[in-house]
Coordinates of C-alpha atoms in Angstrom, one line a residue:
M1 CA -5.7 -40.5 -7.2
L2 CA -2.7 -42.6 -6.7
F3 CA -2.5 -46.4 -7.5
V4 CA -0.3 -49.3 -6.1
R5 CA 1.1 -52.6 -7.4
F6 CA 2.6 -55.3 -5.4
T7 CA 5.2 -57.7 -6.5
D8 CA 6.8 -60.8 -5.0
V9 CA 4.7 -60.8 -2.0
P10 CA 4.6 -64.7 -1.2
D11 CA 1.2 -64.5 0.8
T12 CA -1.9 -64.5 -1.5
R13 CA -3.8 -62.6 0.7
I14 CA -2.3 -59.7 -1.3
Q15 CA -2.6 -60.0 -5.1
N16 CA 0.5 -59.2 -7.0
Y17 CA 0.3 -57.1 -9.9
E18 CA -3.3 -56.2 -9.2
R19 CA -3.9 -52.2 -9.5
L20 CA -5.2 -50.9 -6.3
T21 CA -6.1 -47.7 -5.2
F22 CA -3.9 -46.2 -2.4
A23 CA -6.7 -46.4 0.0
E24 CA -7.0 -50.1 -1.0
A25 CA -3.2 -50.9 -0.6
V26 CA -3.2 -49.2 2.5
I27 CA -6.0 -51.4 4.1
A28 CA -4.6 -54.4 2.8
T29 CA -1.1 -53.8 4.0
H30 CA -2.7 -53.2 7.5
E31 CA -4.8 -56.2 7.5
L32 CA -1.9 -58.5 6.4
H33 CA 0.7 -56.9 8.6
Q34 CA -1.7 -57.4 11.5
A35 CA -2.5 -61.1 10.5
R36 CA 1.2 -62.1 10.3
T37 CA 1.9 -60.2 13.6
E38 CA -0.9 -62.5 15.4
E39 CA 0.6 -65.6 13.7
G40 CA 4.4 -64.6 14.4
T41 CA 5.5 -64.7 10.9
N42 CA 6.7 -62.0 8.5
C43 CA 7.2 -61.8 4.9
S44 CA 7.9 -58.8 2.4
G45 CA 7.3 -57.7 -1.4
D46 CA 7.9 -54.9 -3.5
F47 CA 5.6 -52.1 -4.4
R48 CA 5.4 -49.4 -6.8
L49 CA 3.2 -46.2 -6.5
F50 CA 1.9 -44.6 -9.8
D51 CA -0.4 -41.6 -10.4
Q52 CA -3.6 -42.0 -12.4
K53 CA -1.2 -41.8 -15.9
D54 CA 0.6 -44.5 -14.5
E55 CA 3.5 -42.4 -14.0
L56 CA 6.1 -44.1 -11.3
L57 CA 6.1 -41.8 -8.3
Y58 CA 7.8 -43.9 -5.6
R59 CA 8.8 -47.6 -5.2
G60 CA 9.9 -49.8 -2.0
T61 CA 9.6 -52.9 0.0
F62 CA 7.2 -53.5 2.6
T63 CA 7.5 -55.8 5.5
F64 CA 4.3 -57.7 6.9
G65 CA 4.2 -59.1 10.5
T66 CA 6.9 -59.5 13.1
G67 CA 9.7 -57.3 12.8
G68 CA 7.9 -54.8 10.7
T69 CA 8.3 -51.1 11.2
Y70 CA 5.2 -49.5 9.7
P71 CA 1.4 -50.8 10.4
N72 CA 0.6 -50.1 6.9
L73 CA 1.6 -48.4 3.6
Y74 CA 0.6 -45.3 4.6
H75 CA 3.0 -45.0 7.3
Q76 CA 5.9 -46.0 5.6
V77 CA 5.4 -43.9 2.3
K78 CA 5.0 -41.0 4.5
D79 CA 8.0 -41.4 6.5
R80 CA 10.3 -42.4 3.4
V81 CA 9.0 -39.5 1.3
Q82 CA 9.2 -36.9 4.0
R83 CA 13.0 -37.8 4.2
I84 CA 13.9 -37.7 0.6
R85 CA 16.0 -35.0 -0.4
T86 CA 14.8 -33.1 -3.5
K87 CA 15.8 -30.3 -5.5
K88 CA 14.0 -27.0 -4.9
E89 CA 11.9 -27.3 -8.2
D90 CA 10.8 -31.0 -7.4
N91 CA 9.7 -29.9 -3.8
A92 CA 6.1 -29.2 -5.2
K93 CA 5.8 -32.4 -6.5
K94 CA 6.8 -34.1 -3.4
M95 CA 4.5 -31.9 -1.3
W96 CA 1.8 -32.7 -3.9
L97 CA 2.4 -36.4 -3.2
L98 CA 2.1 -36.1 0.6
D99 CA -1.1 -34.3 0.5
E100 CA -2.4 -37.0 -1.9
I101 CA -1.6 -39.8 0.3
E102 CA -3.0 -38.1 3.4
A103 CA -6.2 -37.0 1.5
E104 CA -6.8 -40.8 0.3
T105 CA -6.0 -42.6 3.2
P106 CA -9.2 -43.4 5.6
D107 CA -8.5 -41.4 9.0
D108 CA -8.7 -45.1 10.9
Y109 CA -5.4 -46.0 9.4
K110 CA -3.5 -43.0 10.1
R111 CA -2.9 -44.0 13.8
Q112 CA 0.4 -45.5 14.4
S113 CA -0.1 -48.6 16.3
V114 CA 3.3 -50.6 16.1
K115 CA 4.4 -51.8 19.1
P116 CA 8.0 -50.9 20.4
I117 CA 10.6 -53.9 20.9
T118 CA 10.5 -54.6 24.5
T119 CA 13.1 -57.0 25.1
V120 CA 15.9 -54.8 24.4
S121 CA 17.3 -52.7 27.3
S122 CA 16.5 -48.9 27.0
T123 CA 20.3 -48.6 26.2
Y124 CA 19.8 -50.2 23.0
Q125 CA 16.3 -49.3 22.2
S126 CA 16.3 -46.5 19.8
R127 CA 19.7 -47.4 18.0
L128 CA 18.4 -50.9 17.1
T129 CA 14.9 -49.8 16.1
R130 CA 16.6 -47.7 13.6
L131 CA 19.2 -50.3 12.7
Q132 CA 16.2 -53.0 12.0
R133 CA 14.1 -50.2 10.4
R134 CA 17.0 -49.8 7.6
L135 CA 17.6 -53.4 7.3
I136 CA 14.1 -54.0 6.4
Y137 CA 13.2 -51.1 4.0
G138 CA 16.5 -51.2 2.1
A139 CA 18.2 -48.1 3.3
A140 CA 21.3 -50.1 3.5
T141 CA 24.0 -50.0 0.8
A142 CA 22.8 -51.8 -2.5
G143 CA 23.8 -55.3 -3.0
I144 CA 23.4 -56.3 0.9
L145 CA 21.0 -59.3 0.9
F146 CA 18.8 -58.2 3.8
T147 CA 17.9 -61.5 5.0
S148 CA 21.4 -62.4 5.9
L149 CA 21.8 -59.1 7.6
F150 CA 18.7 -59.3 9.8
T151 CA 19.5 -62.7 10.6
A152 CA 22.9 -61.7 12.0
T153 CA 21.3 -58.4 13.4
Q154 CA 18.6 -60.2 15.5
W155 CA 21.3 -62.8 16.8
F156 CA 23.2 -59.7 18.1
I157 CA 19.9 -58.3 19.5
D158 CA 19.1 -61.5 21.2
K159 CA 22.6 -61.4 22.9
E160 CA 22.4 -58.3 24.4
A161 CA 18.4 -58.4 25.2
H162 CA 19.5 -58.8 29.0
A163 CA 22.5 -56.7 29.0
E164 CA 22.7 -54.1 31.8
Q165 CA 25.3 -52.2 30.2
V166 CA 27.5 -51.8 26.6
T167 CA 30.9 -53.3 26.9
G168 CA 33.5 -51.6 24.7
G169 CA 33.8 -54.9 22.5
E170 CA 30.0 -55.0 22.0
Q171 CA 29.8 -51.4 21.2
V172 CA 32.3 -52.2 18.3
W173 CA 30.0 -54.4 16.7
L174 CA 26.9 -52.4 17.2
D175 CA 28.8 -49.6 15.7
A176 CA 30.2 -51.8 12.7
Y177 CA 26.7 -52.9 11.9
D178 CA 25.4 -49.5 11.9
Q179 CA 28.2 -48.2 9.6
A180 CA 27.6 -51.1 7.3
L181 CA 23.9 -49.9 7.1
Q182 CA 25.0 -46.4 5.9
G183 CA 27.2 -47.8 3.1
Q184 CA 30.4 -48.1 5.2
E185 CA 30.8 -52.1 5.1
S186 CA 34.7 -52.1 6.0
S187 CA 34.4 -52.3 9.6
L188 CA 32.3 -55.0 9.5
I189 CA 34.0 -56.7 7.1
D190 CA 37.2 -56.5 9.0
L191 CA 35.5 -57.8 12.2
L192 CA 34.0 -60.7 10.7
E193 CA 37.2 -61.8 9.0
R194 CA 39.1 -61.8 12.3
K195 CA 36.7 -64.0 14.0
D196 CA 35.6 -67.8 13.9
R197 CA 32.3 -67.5 11.9
S198 CA 29.1 -69.7 12.2
E199 CA 27.3 -70.4 8.6
E200 CA 25.2 -67.4 9.1
E201 CA 28.1 -65.1 9.4
D202 CA 30.1 -66.6 6.6
S203 CA 26.7 -65.7 4.4
L204 CA 26.8 -62.2 5.8
L205 CA 30.4 -61.7 4.9
V206 CA 29.7 -63.0 1.2
D207 CA 27.1 -60.5 0.8
L208 CA 29.2 -57.7 2.3
Y209 CA 31.9 -58.6 -0.3
L210 CA 29.3 -58.5 -2.9
A211 CA 28.2 -54.9 -1.8
E212 CA 31.8 -53.7 -1.9
R213 CA 32.2 -55.3 -5.3
E214 CA 34.8 -58.0 -4.1
D215 CA 33.3 -60.7 -6.2
Q216 CA 36.6 -62.5 -5.9
K217 CA 36.8 -62.8 -2.3
A218 CA 33.0 -64.0 -2.1
L219 CA 33.9 -66.9 -4.6
E220 CA 37.0 -67.7 -2.2
L221 CA 34.7 -67.9 0.9
T222 CA 32.2 -70.2 -0.6
D223 CA 34.1 -71.7 -3.5
D224 CA 30.9 -71.9 -5.5
P225 CA 30.6 -69.9 -8.5
I226 CA 26.9 -70.8 -9.4
L227 CA 26.1 -69.5 -5.6
I228 CA 27.8 -66.1 -6.4
E229 CA 26.6 -65.7 -9.9
T230 CA 22.8 -66.2 -8.5
K231 CA 23.5 -63.6 -5.7
L232 CA 24.9 -61.2 -8.2
A233 CA 21.8 -61.5 -10.5
G234 CA 19.6 -60.8 -7.4
L235 CA 21.5 -57.7 -6.5
D236 CA 19.6 -54.4 -5.9
L237 CA 20.9 -52.6 -9.0
S238 CA 20.1 -50.9 -12.1
D239 CA 19.8 -53.4 -14.9
K240 CA 22.9 -51.7 -16.9
E241 CA 24.9 -52.3 -13.5
R242 CA 23.7 -55.8 -12.7
L243 CA 24.8 -56.8 -16.4
E244 CA 28.1 -55.4 -16.3
R245 CA 28.9 -57.4 -13.0
L246 CA 27.4 -60.4 -14.4
Q247 CA 29.3 -60.2 -17.5
D248 CA 32.6 -59.4 -15.6
F249 CA 32.1 -62.5 -13.7
Q250 CA 31.1 -64.8 -16.4
A251 CA 34.3 -63.7 -18.3
S252 CA 36.5 -65.5 -15.4
H253 CA 34.0 -68.1 -13.8
P254 CA 31.5 -68.9 -16.8
T255 CA 28.6 -70.9 -15.9
D256 CA 25.4 -72.0 -17.7
E257 CA 23.4 -70.0 -15.2
G258 CA 25.6 -66.8 -15.9
A259 CA 25.0 -67.1 -19.5
F260 CA 21.1 -67.5 -18.9
D261 CA 20.8 -64.6 -16.4
I262 CA 23.0 -62.2 -19.0
A263 CA 20.5 -63.1 -22.1
V264 CA 17.4 -62.3 -19.5
L265 CA 19.0 -59.0 -19.2
E266 CA 19.9 -58.6 -22.8
R267 CA 16.4 -59.8 -23.6
D268 CA 17.9 -62.4 -25.8
H269 CA 14.4 -64.6 -26.0
E270 CA 15.9 -67.4 -28.0
T271 CA 18.8 -68.0 -25.7
V272 CA 16.5 -68.1 -22.7
A273 CA 13.7 -70.3 -24.3
K274 CA 16.5 -72.8 -25.1
A275 CA 18.3 -72.9 -21.9
D276 CA 17.5 -76.0 -20.0
N277 CA 20.5 -77.0 -17.9
V278 CA 20.5 -74.2 -15.4
E279 CA 19.5 -74.2 -11.4
W280 CA 15.8 -73.3 -11.6
T281 CA 15.5 -70.5 -9.1
A282 CA 11.9 -68.4 -8.9
P283 CA 13.3 -65.6 -10.9
R284 CA 14.9 -67.7 -13.7
V285 CA 11.4 -70.0 -13.9
S286 CA 9.7 -66.4 -14.1
A287 CA 11.9 -65.4 -16.8
K288 CA 11.0 -68.3 -18.9
V289 CA 7.4 -67.5 -18.6
I290 CA 8.1 -63.9 -19.6
T291 CA 10.3 -64.9 -22.7
Y292 CA 7.5 -67.4 -24.1
L293 CA 4.8 -64.5 -23.5
F294 CA 7.1 -62.4 -25.6
L295 CA 7.3 -65.2 -28.2
G296 CA 3.4 -65.7 -28.1
D297 CA 3.9 -69.4 -27.2
I298 CA 1.1 -69.5 -24.4
E299 CA 1.1 -73.2 -24.0
S300 CA 4.8 -73.2 -22.9
A301 CA 4.4 -70.0 -20.5
N302 CA 1.7 -72.2 -19.0
E303 CA 4.0 -75.2 -18.5
W304 CA 6.6 -73.1 -16.8
A305 CA 4.1 -71.3 -14.5
S306 CA 3.2 -74.8 -13.0
K307 CA 7.0 -75.4 -12.0
T308 CA 6.7 -72.5 -9.5
N309 CA 4.4 -72.0 -6.4
D310 CA 4.5 -68.2 -7.2
P311 CA 0.9 -67.4 -8.1
A312 CA 2.2 -64.2 -9.8
A313 CA 3.3 -66.1 -12.8
Q314 CA 0.2 -67.3 -13.7
V315 CA -1.6 -63.9 -13.2
K316 CA 1.0 -62.5 -15.5
I317 CA -0.4 -64.8 -18.3
D318 CA -3.9 -64.1 -17.5
K319 CA -3.4 -60.2 -17.7
Y320 CA -1.1 -61.0 -20.9
Q321 CA -4.0 -62.8 -22.3
D322 CA -6.4 -60.3 -21.6
I323 CA -4.7 -57.3 -22.7
T324 CA -3.5 -59.0 -25.9
A325 CA -7.3 -60.2 -26.5
T326 CA -8.2 -56.3 -26.0
I327 CA -5.5 -55.0 -28.3
N328 CA -6.8 -57.5 -31.1
G329 CA -10.5 -56.3 -30.8
L330 CA -9.2 -52.8 -31.0
N331 CA -7.0 -53.5 -34.3
E332 CA -10.5 -55.2 -35.8
K333 CA -12.1 -52.1 -34.7
L334 CA -9.6 -50.0 -36.5
K335 CA -9.9 -51.8 -39.6
K336 CA -13.4 -51.1 -39.9
T337 CA -13.7 -47.7 -39.0
S338 CA -13.6 -45.2 -42.1
S339 CA -10.4 -43.5 -42.8
K340 CA -12.5 -40.6 -43.1
D341 CA -13.2 -40.6 -39.5
T342 CA -9.9 -39.1 -38.3
S343 CA -11.4 -38.5 -35.0
A344 CA -12.5 -42.0 -34.1
R345 CA -9.3 -43.5 -35.4
E346 CA -7.2 -41.3 -33.2
K347 CA -9.1 -42.4 -30.1
I348 CA -8.7 -46.1 -31.0
Q349 CA -5.0 -45.7 -31.9
A350 CA -4.5 -43.9 -28.5
T351 CA -6.1 -46.6 -26.6
I352 CA -4.0 -49.5 -28.3
A353 CA -0.9 -47.6 -27.6
A354 CA -2.0 -47.3 -24.0
E355 CA -2.4 -51.3 -23.7
E356 CA 0.6 -51.9 -25.5
V357 CA 2.1 -50.3 -22.8
N358 CA 0.3 -52.1 -20.2
L359 CA 1.5 -55.2 -22.1
D360 CA 5.4 -54.1 -21.7
T361 CA 4.2 -53.5 -17.9
I362 CA 3.2 -57.1 -17.7
L363 CA 6.4 -58.3 -19.5
Y364 CA 9.0 -56.3 -17.8
S365 CA 7.5 -55.3 -14.4
D366 CA 10.2 -57.1 -12.6

């Protein structure tokens, strides 16, 4: 059986960090996607797909509502997994996963029901649909902040919505966006650098610079080291890569925010706990909550959780307390179990080890 955990979904109709069966996750995403579409709004959140042993099988981002490509999680996972290139020895696992999602998804939710974009001329239809899909689901190069990219692309789509034919200049822009989404940002950067830009386009150019590791150029465009550092901290990179980028930037442009974000990645709980003079973004508040949980200071964790509208912070605290109570109870049970009853002790110890893994997941699932 497969299980799903969502994180960073801002809509409370899906509970972050709750362990859902794959079928439950499919139904939940279908219903929220439909509701958001009817409301004319959208939001997105990350998800992780596990097997029954809690082994991570797949991770991604799902977009609900307007602009979303998939009606529910089944269609996204099936589409994305089918297109993953695997080594021959890993192909069996890929096929097993596809079989599992097929078996666990209710038939009614397997029908594709997404409406195509009808405002774009037929010349652009297939290409712009692909462009939006890549924007929303993260197939673009790591580091581009997709909100800015989507805004800029939507502007382009609206501009061309009633065009009867493609001009040479317009095709250049469309090609540049398409190339950027495949990890080749240079053409789009060049076009943006040579034109009078709006604020949205400036923001897009900053994100493209960061994707190209041109942190200094991004800073020169904004003259705001805290903004650039915050964007660096939010890049979709491994913890190691993100830490290296932050350390390099902090060496030449030190900020309190940089020191804080580096301490978070280094799990320097003492520094994180002491920090008070930084710009408090949602991820930094969440880091405070996690730090106080790690230190066992539930009161302070609750205090910081109250500073954010994100219900996931309180959910994290509640789950941490539940698991901690379970571990404490198991330890007491272990103390009372005879040393001669080896089998019983081993079962209790195995359960404790599993709960400790769950505790680590609660603390570092972001």
